[in-house]
């Protein structure tokens, strides 16, 4: 562990809905170390996904500061955030979010289209990433031709293809059976342990959370275990 | 390079996902096809009409018309005036040295259209044999020329095609007189092919217009002699006729009718284009809505809003362009070269061919692209502004 990769300082998040203001977080502090594997648990509506969105640069805090490797990401414009995400964050969604009309290799290649890599370099990296997730033989297959577990592995390959430091996972095993879920979680654990990826995972599943180094419990916008969170 | 890659990727995704929206995409293509077909049909009609009439005028032929007469039908020239015209300078002569001046009488008779089996006005032109010498390209393609002094007519090839009872050997009745069709003539697709010709003296007698012509047609030595001819007409108080080149006369006739056709065609096409636009907007909004999840996922990954905008706009443009091309093809297949007849400026039928020129096709494609741009720009903006959090919504 080499210091915090993500730091929330006094972060508040509020939504205005009609005449009502809904507070999700109020002056939240959080620190996640580089190379950590953190599971965030909590009941529906506790703010788990909002927290993940703030970490992943998909949403902006209403107040306070969020830093990534010491540099503030709060206050960046939409375009700056998109560029920042392309370099620093890999996303893994519950429903994989693959493009149904693209093959596995084309799906994995998508983040590399944002780089200056040549076509040959992109293809080389895609093959390596698909081999890493055990799908070397499925490169030409479309998502509809693959199982849920295989689709999630393609999504993981897409998440790591541009070598981001942070992987944010929103219920990555929520749509999978137990055995497949364990395979995916083992893969995330390997990425964390062997490649040093920092992983933040939202999950409802206590068995999934056990793969993480630490578990943060969130309820009504606040961590119920202060020591672990801060 | 990265931006180009992004745009190419998003555009490819849009096109690849089109089969999921076949019906909507197809309805936009069909709507644009209809717009372009209607517009091009009108424009091809105008173009064909204009070509026929313009092709009828030569720069080295001058027409003498009554001052203020807008068209041949309103004009009159007396026999005395015709004799004076024969003395004018700059007029070409025939082989026997006589000036090529043709006094012509233009009367309206009834014909029966083959297409509708209804009566329509046909022009019967009284003409001397000298009149054919002022019309280069004139040739009898069936039968023979009318004999001077006989109740005989020759018919233009367009009349033969469009009207009943005009075959060689047929007899036709105009008022109290009976005529025999003795020949068919061609005149390079010009308006004269929509006419019946007979001997001027016979027409004058049978229609009781002795000593009266409607115009004098003269062959000039060269087009520059027109100026002298005008000066001659203005300088003689017994003439005071308007002198115009035949080319200018028919160009003016063509402008007024073509203008009318275009004034009908464009508003109709624009009204239909508005309908197509609504269809295109609907299709493209649906397209963006059905791809919201994918667009948002791309935005999560780091794609910018511009590629989403351009990709959506290109999809709309592609559908519209397809409609434009289909409309051009349909018009070409259905209308190009089709013979039709309409009322000309002399209130007689002018037979012409629809003419779909590349320039008109370009106009059709242009209106299709306008529909594509306007129909695509708002949905494209929506795509560019797609909240990234839509990535969490299962499509």
Coordinates of C-alpha atoms in Angstrom, one line a residue:
Chain A
X1 CA 0.0 0.0 0.0
X2 CA 1.5 3.3 -1.1
X3 CA -0.9 5.9 0.0
X4 CA -4.5 6.9 -0.8
X5 CA -5.6 6.7 -4.4
X6 CA -9.0 8.1 -3.6
X7 CA -9.7 10.6 -0.9
X8 CA -13.1 12.1 0.0
X9 CA -13.0 15.2 2.2
X10 CA -16.2 16.6 3.5
X11 CA -18.1 15.4 0.5
X12 CA -21.8 16.1 0.3
X13 CA -24.1 15.1 -2.4
X14 CA -27.6 16.5 -2.7
X15 CA -30.3 16.1 -5.4
X16 CA -33.1 18.6 -6.0
X17 CA -36.3 16.9 -6.9
X18 CA -39.1 19.4 -7.5
X19 CA -39.2 21.5 -4.4
X20 CA -37.5 18.9 -2.3
X21 CA -33.8 18.6 -1.7
X22 CA -32.6 15.0 -1.1
X23 CA -29.3 14.6 0.7
X24 CA -27.4 11.4 -0.1
X25 CA -24.2 12.2 1.7
X26 CA -23.5 14.9 4.2
X27 CA -19.8 15.8 4.8
X28 CA -18.5 12.3 4.1
X29 CA -14.8 11.4 4.5
X30 CA -13.3 8.4 2.9
X31 CA -9.8 7.2 2.0
X32 CA -9.0 4.2 -0.2
X33 CA -5.4 3.1 -0.5
X34 CA -3.8 2.3 -3.8
X35 CA -3.9 -1.5 -4.4
X36 CA -6.8 -1.9 -2.0
X37 CA -9.8 -4.1 -2.7
X38 CA -12.9 -2.6 -1.1
X39 CA -16.4 -3.9 -1.0
X40 CA -19.2 -1.4 -0.3
X41 CA -22.4 -2.9 1.2
X42 CA -25.6 -1.5 2.4
X43 CA -29.3 -1.6 1.9
X44 CA -31.0 -0.2 -1.3
X45 CA -31.0 3.6 -1.3
X46 CA -28.0 3.8 1.1
X47 CA -26.0 5.7 -1.5
X48 CA -23.6 2.9 -2.6
X49 CA -24.0 3.5 -6.3
X50 CA -23.8 7.3 -5.9
X51 CA -20.5 6.8 -4.0
X52 CA -19.2 4.6 -6.8
X53 CA -20.2 7.2 -9.4
X54 CA -18.4 9.9 -7.5
X55 CA -15.2 7.8 -7.3
X56 CA -15.5 6.9 -11.0
X57 CA -16.0 10.5 -12.1
X58 CA -19.5 9.8 -13.4
X59 CA -21.0 12.3 -11.0
X60 CA -19.9 15.4 -9.2
X61 CA -20.1 16.2 -5.5
X62 CA -22.3 19.1 -4.4
X63 CA -19.7 20.1 -1.8
X64 CA -16.3 19.0 -0.6
X65 CA -13.3 17.6 -2.5
X66 CA -12.5 14.3 -4.1
X67 CA -8.9 13.6 -5.0
X68 CA -7.4 10.9 -7.1
X69 CA -3.7 10.2 -6.5
X70 CA -3.6 13.6 -4.8
X71 CA -5.2 15.6 -7.7
X72 CA -8.7 17.0 -7.3
X73 CA -11.2 15.6 -9.7
X74 CA -14.1 17.5 -8.3
X75 CA -14.7 20.6 -10.4
X76 CA -13.5 19.1 -13.7
X77 CA -15.7 19.7 -16.7
X78 CA -17.7 16.9 -18.3
X79 CA -15.1 16.6 -21.1
X80 CA -12.2 16.6 -18.7
X81 CA -13.8 14.0 -16.6
X82 CA -14.4 11.8 -19.7
X83 CA -10.7 12.1 -20.6
X84 CA -9.8 11.4 -17.0
X85 CA -12.0 8.3 -16.8
X86 CA -10.5 7.0 -20.1
X87 CA -7.1 6.9 -18.5
X88 CA -7.7 6.1 -14.9
X89 CA -10.9 4.1 -14.4
X90 CA -12.2 0.8 -15.6
X91 CA -15.9 0.1 -15.2
X92 CA -17.5 -3.3 -14.6
X93 CA -21.3 -3.3 -14.6
X94 CA -23.9 -5.8 -13.3
X95 CA -25.3 -6.4 -16.8
X96 CA -21.9 -6.3 -18.5
X97 CA -22.9 -3.3 -20.8
X98 CA -21.3 -4.9 -23.9
X99 CA -22.3 -3.6 -27.3
X100 CA -24.5 -6.4 -28.7
X101 CA -23.5 -5.8 -32.3
X102 CA -19.8 -6.0 -31.6
X103 CA -17.6 -9.1 -31.2
X104 CA -15.8 -9.7 -27.9
X105 CA -12.5 -8.3 -29.4
X106 CA -14.3 -5.2 -30.7
X107 CA -15.9 -4.7 -27.4
X108 CA -12.6 -4.9 -25.6
X109 CA -11.0 -2.6 -28.1
X110 CA -13.4 0.3 -27.4
X111 CA -11.4 2.0 -24.7
X112 CA -8.2 1.8 -26.9
X113 CA -10.0 3.9 -29.5
X114 CA -9.5 6.8 -27.2
X115 CA -5.7 6.3 -27.3
X116 CA -3.1 7.0 -30.0
X117 CA -2.3 3.3 -30.4
X118 CA -2.1 1.9 -33.9
X119 CA -4.6 -0.7 -35.1
X120 CA -1.9 -3.5 -34.8
X121 CA -1.0 -2.4 -31.2
X122 CA -4.7 -2.3 -30.3
X123 CA -5.2 -5.8 -31.6
X124 CA -2.2 -7.1 -29.8
X125 CA -3.4 -5.7 -26.5
X126 CA -6.9 -7.0 -27.0
X127 CA -5.6 -10.5 -27.6
X128 CA -3.5 -10.3 -24.4
X129 CA -6.5 -9.0 -22.4
X130 CA -8.8 -11.7 -23.6
X131 CA -6.2 -14.3 -22.9
X132 CA -5.8 -13.0 -19.4
X133 CA -9.6 -13.5 -18.8
X134 CA -9.5 -17.0 -20.4
X135 CA -11.4 -16.1 -23.6
X136 CA -8.6 -16.4 -26.2
X137 CA -10.9 -18.7 -28.2
X138 CA -13.9 -16.4 -28.1
X139 CA -12.5 -13.3 -29.7
X140 CA -14.9 -13.4 -32.7
X141 CA -18.0 -14.3 -30.7
X142 CA -20.8 -11.8 -30.1
X143 CA -22.2 -11.3 -26.6
X144 CA -25.4 -13.2 -27.5
X145 CA -23.2 -16.2 -28.2
X146 CA -21.6 -16.2 -24.7
X147 CA -22.8 -17.1 -21.2
X148 CA -23.3 -14.5 -18.6
X149 CA -19.9 -15.3 -16.9
X150 CA -18.1 -15.1 -20.3
X151 CA -19.7 -11.8 -21.0
X152 CA -18.6 -10.4 -17.6
X153 CA -15.1 -11.6 -18.4
X154 CA -15.2 -9.7 -21.7
X155 CA -16.4 -6.7 -19.7
X156 CA -13.5 -7.2 -17.3
X157 CA -11.0 -7.4 -20.2
X158 CA -12.6 -4.1 -21.5
X159 CA -12.2 -2.6 -18.0
X160 CA -8.5 -3.3 -17.8
X161 CA -7.4 -2.9 -21.4
X162 CA -6.2 0.6 -21.0
X163 CA -4.4 -0.3 -17.8
X164 CA -6.4 1.9 -15.4
X165 CA -5.3 2.1 -11.8
X166 CA -8.9 1.9 -10.5
X167 CA -11.6 -0.6 -11.3
X168 CA -15.1 0.3 -10.1
X169 CA -17.5 -2.6 -10.1
X170 CA -21.2 -2.2 -9.6
X171 CA -22.7 -5.6 -8.5
X172 CA -20.4 -7.4 -10.9
X173 CA -21.8 -10.8 -9.9
X174 CA -25.4 -9.7 -9.4
X175 CA -26.6 -11.4 -12.6
X176 CA -24.5 -14.6 -12.2
X177 CA -25.0 -18.0 -10.5
X178 CA -22.8 -18.8 -7.5
X179 CA -20.1 -20.8 -9.3
X180 CA -19.7 -18.3 -12.1
X181 CA -19.8 -15.4 -9.6
X182 CA -16.9 -17.0 -7.7
X183 CA -14.9 -17.3 -11.0
X184 CA -15.4 -13.7 -11.7
X185 CA -14.5 -12.7 -8.1
X186 CA -11.4 -14.8 -8.2
X187 CA -10.5 -13.0 -11.4
X188 CA -10.9 -9.6 -9.7
X189 CA -8.9 -10.8 -6.8
X190 CA -6.1 -11.9 -9.1
X191 CA -6.2 -8.5 -10.9
X192 CA -5.9 -6.9 -7.5
X193 CA -3.1 -9.1 -6.1
X194 CA -1.0 -9.7 -9.2
X195 CA -1.6 -6.5 -11.2
X196 CA -2.0 -4.1 -8.3
X197 CA -5.4 -2.8 -9.5
X198 CA -7.4 -0.9 -6.9
X199 CA -10.8 -2.3 -6.8
X200 CA -14.0 -0.8 -5.4
X201 CA -17.0 -3.1 -5.6
X202 CA -20.6 -2.4 -4.7
X203 CA -22.4 -5.6 -3.8
X204 CA -25.4 -6.9 -1.9
X205 CA -23.8 -10.3 -1.6
X206 CA -21.8 -11.0 1.6
X207 CA -20.1 -14.0 -0.1
X208 CA -18.8 -11.7 -2.8
X209 CA -17.7 -9.1 -0.2
X210 CA -15.5 -11.7 1.4
X211 CA -13.1 -11.5 -1.6
X212 CA -12.3 -7.8 -0.6
X213 CA -9.7 -6.7 1.9
X214 CA -12.2 -4.6 3.6
X215 CA -15.9 -4.1 3.7
X216 CA -17.5 -0.7 4.1
X217 CA -21.1 -0.7 5.3
X218 CA -23.1 2.3 4.1
X219 CA -26.5 3.3 5.5
X220 CA -28.4 6.5 4.9
X221 CA -25.4 8.1 3.4
X222 CA -23.0 7.3 6.3
X223 CA -20.5 4.6 7.0
X224 CA -21.6 2.5 10.0
X225 CA -18.0 1.4 10.6
X226 CA -16.0 4.7 10.9
X227 CA -12.6 3.1 11.5
X228 CA -12.7 1.1 8.3
X229 CA -13.9 4.0 6.3
X230 CA -11.5 6.7 7.3
Chain B
X1 CA -6.8 10.5 -34.5
X2 CA -8.5 9.5 -31.3
X3 CA -11.5 11.7 -32.1
X4 CA -11.8 10.3 -35.6
X5 CA -11.6 6.8 -34.1
X6 CA -14.3 7.6 -31.7
X7 CA -16.6 9.0 -34.4
X8 CA -15.9 6.0 -36.6
X9 CA -16.6 3.6 -33.8
X10 CA -19.9 5.3 -32.7
X11 CA -21.0 5.7 -36.3
X12 CA -20.3 2.0 -37.0
X13 CA -22.2 1.0 -33.8
X14 CA -25.2 3.1 -35.0
X15 CA -25.2 1.5 -38.4
X16 CA -24.7 -2.0 -37.1
X17 CA -27.6 -1.6 -34.7
X18 CA -29.9 -0.4 -37.5
X19 CA -31.5 -3.8 -38.1
X20 CA -32.9 -3.5 -34.6
X21 CA -34.8 -0.5 -35.8
X22 CA -35.7 -1.7 -39.3
X23 CA -39.3 -0.4 -39.4
X24 CA -38.5 3.1 -38.2
X25 CA -35.5 3.4 -40.4
X26 CA -37.5 2.1 -43.4
X27 CA -40.4 4.5 -42.8
X28 CA -38.0 7.4 -42.8
X29 CA -36.4 6.2 -46.1
X30 CA -39.9 5.7 -47.6
X31 CA -41.1 9.2 -46.5
X32 CA -38.0 10.9 -48.0
X33 CA -38.3 8.8 -51.1
X34 CA -41.9 10.1 -51.6
X35 CA -40.8 13.7 -51.1
X36 CA -38.0 13.4 -53.6
X37 CA -40.1 11.6 -56.1
X38 CA -42.9 14.2 -56.0
X39 CA -40.4 17.1 -56.2
X40 CA -38.4 15.5 -59.0
X41 CA -41.5 14.6 -61.0
X42 CA -42.5 18.2 -61.0
X43 CA -39.0 19.5 -61.8
X44 CA -38.6 16.9 -64.5
X45 CA -41.9 18.0 -66.0
X46 CA -40.8 21.6 -65.9
X47 CA -37.4 20.8 -67.3
X48 CA -38.9 18.7 -70.1
X49 CA -41.4 21.4 -71.0
X50 CA -38.7 24.0 -71.0
X51 CA -36.4 21.9 -73.2
X52 CA -39.2 21.3 -75.7
X53 CA -40.1 25.0 -76.0
X54 CA -36.6 26.3 -75.8
X55 CA -35.5 23.8 -78.5
X56 CA -38.1 25.4 -80.8
X57 CA -36.4 28.7 -81.1
X58 CA -33.6 29.6 -83.5
X59 CA -31.5 32.7 -83.1
X60 CA -31.5 33.3 -86.9
X61 CA -35.3 33.3 -87.2
X62 CA -37.3 36.4 -86.4
X63 CA -41.0 36.7 -85.6
X64 CA -43.1 39.7 -86.5
X65 CA -46.0 40.0 -84.0
X66 CA -48.6 42.7 -83.3
X67 CA -47.1 45.2 -80.8
X68 CA -48.1 44.2 -77.3
X69 CA -49.1 40.7 -78.3
X70 CA -47.7 38.3 -75.6
X71 CA -48.2 35.2 -77.7
X72 CA -48.9 34.1 -81.2
X73 CA -52.5 33.5 -80.5
X74 CA -53.1 37.2 -79.7
X75 CA -51.2 38.6 -82.7
X76 CA -52.2 39.6 -86.2
X77 CA -50.3 40.6 -89.3
X78 CA -52.1 41.7 -92.5
X79 CA -51.2 40.6 -96.0
X80 CA -50.0 44.2 -96.7
X81 CA -47.7 44.1 -93.8
X82 CA -46.4 40.7 -94.9
X83 CA -45.5 42.2 -98.3
X84 CA -43.7 45.1 -96.6
X85 CA -41.7 42.6 -94.5
X86 CA -40.5 40.9 -97.6
X87 CA -38.7 44.1 -98.5
X88 CA -36.9 44.3 -95.2
X89 CA -33.1 44.1 -95.0
X90 CA -31.1 41.1 -93.7
X91 CA -33.6 38.4 -94.7
X92 CA -32.2 35.2 -96.2
X93 CA -33.5 34.0 -99.7
X94 CA -34.5 30.7 -101.0
X95 CA -32.9 29.0 -104.0
X96 CA -35.0 31.0 -106.4
X97 CA -33.9 34.3 -104.7
X98 CA -37.2 34.9 -102.9
X99 CA -37.0 36.1 -99.3
X100 CA -37.7 33.4 -96.8
X101 CA -40.8 35.0 -95.2
X102 CA -43.6 32.8 -94.0
X103 CA -47.0 34.3 -93.0
X104 CA -48.6 31.9 -90.7
X105 CA -52.1 31.5 -89.2
X106 CA -52.7 29.7 -86.0
X107 CA -56.1 28.3 -85.2
X108 CA -57.2 26.1 -82.4
X109 CA -59.0 22.8 -83.2
X110 CA -60.2 19.9 -81.2
X111 CA -58.3 16.6 -80.8
X112 CA -59.1 13.5 -78.7
X113 CA -56.3 12.6 -76.2
X114 CA -55.4 8.9 -76.2
X115 CA -54.6 9.0 -72.4
X116 CA -58.0 10.3 -71.3
X117 CA -60.2 10.0 -74.4
X118 CA -61.2 13.6 -73.8
X119 CA -61.1 16.6 -76.1
X120 CA -58.1 18.9 -76.0
X121 CA -57.1 21.9 -77.9
X122 CA -54.7 21.3 -80.8
X123 CA -53.0 24.0 -82.8
X124 CA -53.6 23.9 -86.6
X125 CA -51.0 26.0 -88.3
X126 CA -51.6 27.4 -91.8
X127 CA -48.2 27.6 -93.4
X128 CA -46.7 28.0 -96.8
X129 CA -44.0 25.6 -98.1
X130 CA -41.6 28.5 -97.4
X131 CA -42.4 28.1 -93.7
X132 CA -40.6 24.7 -93.6
X133 CA -37.5 26.4 -94.9
X134 CA -37.4 28.6 -91.8
X135 CA -37.4 25.4 -89.6
X136 CA -34.2 23.5 -90.0
X137 CA -34.5 19.8 -89.2
X138 CA -38.0 19.5 -90.6
X139 CA -38.6 16.2 -92.3
X140 CA -41.6 14.1 -93.3
X141 CA -41.2 10.7 -91.5
X142 CA -44.4 9.1 -92.9
X143 CA -46.6 9.8 -95.9
X144 CA -45.9 13.1 -97.7
X145 CA -46.2 16.9 -97.4
X146 CA -49.6 18.5 -97.9
X147 CA -50.4 19.6 -101.4
X148 CA -51.0 23.4 -101.7
X149 CA -54.7 24.2 -102.1
X150 CA -55.9 20.8 -100.7
X151 CA -57.7 20.0 -97.5
X152 CA -54.7 18.1 -96.3
X153 CA -52.7 18.1 -93.1
X154 CA -49.5 16.8 -91.9
X155 CA -49.2 16.1 -88.2
X156 CA -46.3 16.4 -85.8
X157 CA -45.0 13.1 -84.4
X158 CA -46.0 14.0 -80.9
X159 CA -49.6 14.6 -82.0
X160 CA -49.6 11.2 -83.6
X161 CA -48.4 9.6 -80.4
X162 CA -50.8 11.5 -78.0
X163 CA -54.0 11.9 -80.0
X164 CA -56.5 9.6 -81.6
X165 CA -57.3 9.5 -85.3
X166 CA -54.1 11.1 -86.6
X167 CA -52.6 8.2 -88.6
X168 CA -51.8 8.8 -92.2
X169 CA -54.9 8.3 -94.3
X170 CA -57.3 9.2 -91.6
X171 CA -59.8 12.0 -92.1
X172 CA -60.5 14.5 -89.4
X173 CA -63.2 17.1 -89.1
X174 CA -62.7 20.6 -87.7
X175 CA -65.9 22.6 -87.7
X176 CA -67.5 22.2 -91.1
X177 CA -64.4 21.2 -92.9
X178 CA -63.0 17.7 -93.4
X179 CA -59.2 17.1 -93.7
X180 CA -57.1 14.2 -94.7
X181 CA -53.9 13.3 -92.8
X182 CA -51.3 12.8 -95.5
X183 CA -48.1 12.8 -93.5
X184 CA -46.2 12.9 -90.2
X185 CA -43.3 15.2 -89.5
X186 CA -40.5 15.4 -87.1
X187 CA -38.8 18.6 -86.0
X188 CA -36.1 17.7 -83.5
X189 CA -38.5 17.2 -80.5
X190 CA -39.6 20.9 -80.7
X191 CA -43.0 22.3 -79.8
X192 CA -43.9 22.2 -83.5
X193 CA -44.3 18.4 -83.2
X194 CA -47.4 19.2 -81.1
X195 CA -49.0 20.9 -84.2
X196 CA -51.0 20.1 -87.3
X197 CA -49.9 21.9 -90.4
X198 CA -51.9 22.7 -93.5
X199 CA -51.7 25.0 -96.5
X200 CA -52.0 28.6 -95.4
X201 CA -54.5 29.6 -98.1
X202 CA -56.8 26.7 -97.3
X203 CA -56.7 27.5 -93.6
X204 CA -57.4 31.2 -94.2
X205 CA -60.4 30.3 -96.5
X206 CA -61.9 27.6 -94.4
X207 CA -61.6 29.6 -91.1
X208 CA -62.6 32.8 -92.8
X209 CA -59.5 34.7 -92.0
X210 CA -58.7 35.9 -95.5
X211 CA -55.7 38.3 -95.8
X212 CA -54.9 37.8 -92.1
X213 CA -52.0 36.1 -90.5
X214 CA -51.0 35.8 -86.9
X215 CA -47.3 36.3 -87.4
X216 CA -44.6 36.5 -90.0
X217 CA -41.7 34.2 -89.6
X218 CA -38.5 35.2 -91.4
X219 CA -35.2 33.5 -91.8
X220 CA -32.3 36.0 -91.2
X221 CA -29.1 36.0 -93.1
X222 CA -27.5 35.8 -89.7
X223 CA -28.7 36.5 -86.1
X224 CA -27.1 40.0 -86.1
X225 CA -29.5 41.2 -88.8
X226 CA -32.3 41.3 -86.1
X227 CA -31.2 44.8 -85.1
X228 CA -31.7 46.1 -88.6
X229 CA -35.0 44.3 -88.9
X230 CA -36.3 45.9 -85.7
X231 CA -35.2 49.3 -87.0
X232 CA -36.9 48.7 -90.3
X233 CA -40.2 47.8 -88.5
X234 CA -40.1 50.8 -86.2
X235 CA -39.2 53.1 -89.1
X236 CA -42.2 52.2 -91.2
X237 CA -45.5 53.5 -89.8
X238 CA -47.4 50.9 -91.7
X239 CA -45.6 48.1 -89.9
X240 CA -45.0 49.0 -86.2
X241 CA -44.8 45.4 -85.4
X242 CA -42.8 43.9 -82.6
X243 CA -39.8 41.9 -83.9
X244 CA -38.3 39.3 -81.7
X245 CA -35.9 36.5 -82.3
X246 CA -37.6 33.1 -82.2
X247 CA -35.2 31.9 -79.6
X248 CA -36.1 34.7 -77.2
X249 CA -39.8 34.3 -77.9
X250 CA -39.8 30.6 -76.9
X251 CA -37.5 31.1 -74.0
X252 CA -40.0 33.6 -72.6
X253 CA -42.9 31.2 -73.2
X254 CA -40.9 28.4 -71.5
X255 CA -40.1 30.6 -68.5
X256 CA -43.7 31.4 -67.6
X257 CA -45.0 27.8 -67.8
X258 CA -42.0 26.3 -66.2
X259 CA -42.2 28.9 -63.4
X260 CA -45.8 27.8 -62.9
X261 CA -44.9 24.1 -62.7
X262 CA -42.1 24.8 -60.2
X263 CA -44.4 27.0 -58.2
X264 CA -46.7 24.0 -57.8
X265 CA -43.9 21.5 -57.3
X266 CA -41.8 23.1 -54.6
X267 CA -44.5 24.0 -52.1
X268 CA -46.0 20.5 -52.5
X269 CA -42.5 19.0 -51.9
X270 CA -41.8 21.3 -49.0
X271 CA -45.2 20.4 -47.4
X272 CA -44.4 16.7 -47.8
X273 CA -40.8 17.3 -46.6
X274 CA -42.3 18.6 -43.3
X275 CA -44.2 15.3 -42.9
X276 CA -41.0 13.4 -43.7
X277 CA -39.1 15.5 -41.2
X278 CA -41.6 14.5 -38.5
X279 CA -40.9 10.9 -39.4
X280 CA -37.2 11.4 -39.4
X281 CA -37.3 13.1 -36.0
X282 CA -39.3 10.3 -34.6
X283 CA -37.0 7.6 -36.0
X284 CA -33.9 9.3 -34.8
X285 CA -35.3 10.0 -31.3
X286 CA -36.3 6.3 -31.1
X287 CA -32.8 5.4 -32.4
X288 CA -31.2 7.5 -29.6
X289 CA -33.6 6.1 -27.0
X290 CA -32.9 2.5 -28.0
X291 CA -29.2 3.1 -27.8
X292 CA -29.2 5.2 -24.7
X293 CA -27.6 2.4 -22.7
X294 CA -24.9 1.9 -25.3
X295 CA -24.2 5.6 -25.7
X296 CA -24.0 6.1 -21.9
X297 CA -21.7 3.1 -21.6
X298 CA -19.4 4.6 -24.2
X299 CA -19.5 7.9 -22.3
X300 CA -18.5 6.1 -19.1
X301 CA -15.6 4.5 -20.9
X302 CA -14.5 8.0 -21.8
X303 CA -16.0 8.7 -25.2
X304 CA -16.9 12.4 -25.8
X305 CA -20.3 13.9 -26.7
X306 CA -19.2 14.9 -30.1
X307 CA -18.8 11.4 -31.5
X308 CA -22.3 10.6 -30.2
X309 CA -23.6 13.7 -32.0
X310 CA -21.8 13.1 -35.3
X311 CA -22.7 9.4 -35.3
X312 CA -26.4 10.1 -34.8
X313 CA -26.4 12.8 -37.4
X314 CA -24.6 10.6 -39.9
X315 CA -27.2 7.9 -39.4
X316 CA -30.0 10.4 -40.1
X317 CA -28.1 11.7 -43.1
X318 CA -27.6 8.2 -44.4
X319 CA -31.3 7.3 -44.1
X320 CA -32.2 10.6 -45.9
X321 CA -29.6 10.1 -48.6
X322 CA -30.9 6.6 -49.2
X323 CA -34.4 8.1 -49.5
X324 CA -33.0 10.7 -51.9
X325 CA -31.3 8.2 -54.1
X326 CA -34.4 5.9 -54.0
X327 CA -36.6 8.9 -54.9
X328 CA -34.3 9.8 -57.8
X329 CA -34.3 6.2 -59.0
X330 CA -38.1 5.9 -58.8
X331 CA -38.5 9.2 -60.7
X332 CA -36.1 8.1 -63.3
X333 CA -37.8 4.7 -63.7
X334 CA -41.4 6.1 -63.7
X335 CA -41.1 9.5 -65.3
X336 CA -37.9 10.1 -67.2
X337 CA -38.6 10.2 -70.9
X338 CA -42.3 9.8 -70.3
X339 CA -44.4 11.7 -72.8
X340 CA -47.1 14.0 -71.5
X341 CA -49.0 17.0 -72.8
X342 CA -50.2 20.1 -71.1
X343 CA -51.7 23.4 -72.0
X344 CA -49.2 25.8 -73.4
X345 CA -49.3 29.6 -73.4
X346 CA -51.4 29.6 -76.5
X347 CA -54.0 27.5 -74.8
X348 CA -53.2 24.5 -76.9
X349 CA -51.6 21.2 -75.9
X350 CA -47.9 21.0 -75.9
X351 CA -46.5 17.5 -76.0
X352 CA -43.2 17.1 -74.1
X353 CA -41.0 14.5 -72.4
X354 CA -40.2 14.5 -68.7
X355 CA -36.5 15.1 -68.4
X356 CA -34.6 14.2 -65.2
X357 CA -31.3 15.9 -65.5
X358 CA -28.3 15.3 -63.1
X359 CA -28.8 18.8 -61.8
X360 CA -32.4 18.0 -60.8
X361 CA -31.2 14.8 -59.1
X362 CA -28.8 16.9 -57.2
X363 CA -31.7 19.2 -56.0
X364 CA -33.6 16.1 -54.9
X365 CA -30.7 14.7 -52.9
X366 CA -30.2 18.2 -51.4
X367 CA -33.8 18.4 -50.1
X368 CA -33.3 14.8 -48.8
X369 CA -30.2 15.9 -46.9
X370 CA -31.9 18.9 -45.5
X371 CA -34.6 16.6 -44.1
X372 CA -31.7 14.4 -42.8
X373 CA -29.9 17.2 -41.1
X374 CA -32.9 18.8 -39.5
X375 CA -34.3 15.4 -38.5
X376 CA -31.0 14.3 -37.0
X377 CA -29.6 17.4 -35.3
X378 CA -32.0 17.5 -32.3
X379 CA -31.8 13.8 -31.6
X380 CA -28.0 14.0 -32.1
X381 CA -27.9 16.8 -29.5
X382 CA -29.8 14.6 -27.2
X383 CA -27.3 11.8 -27.8
X384 CA -24.4 14.1 -27.1
X385 CA -26.0 15.2 -23.8
X386 CA -26.9 11.6 -22.7
X387 CA -26.4 11.4 -18.9
X388 CA -23.7 8.8 -18.3
X389 CA -25.7 7.3 -15.5
X390 CA -28.0 5.7 -18.1
X391 CA -25.3 3.1 -18.3
X392 CA -26.8 1.6 -15.2
X393 CA -30.2 1.2 -16.7
X394 CA -30.6 -2.2 -18.2
X395 CA -31.7 -1.8 -21.9

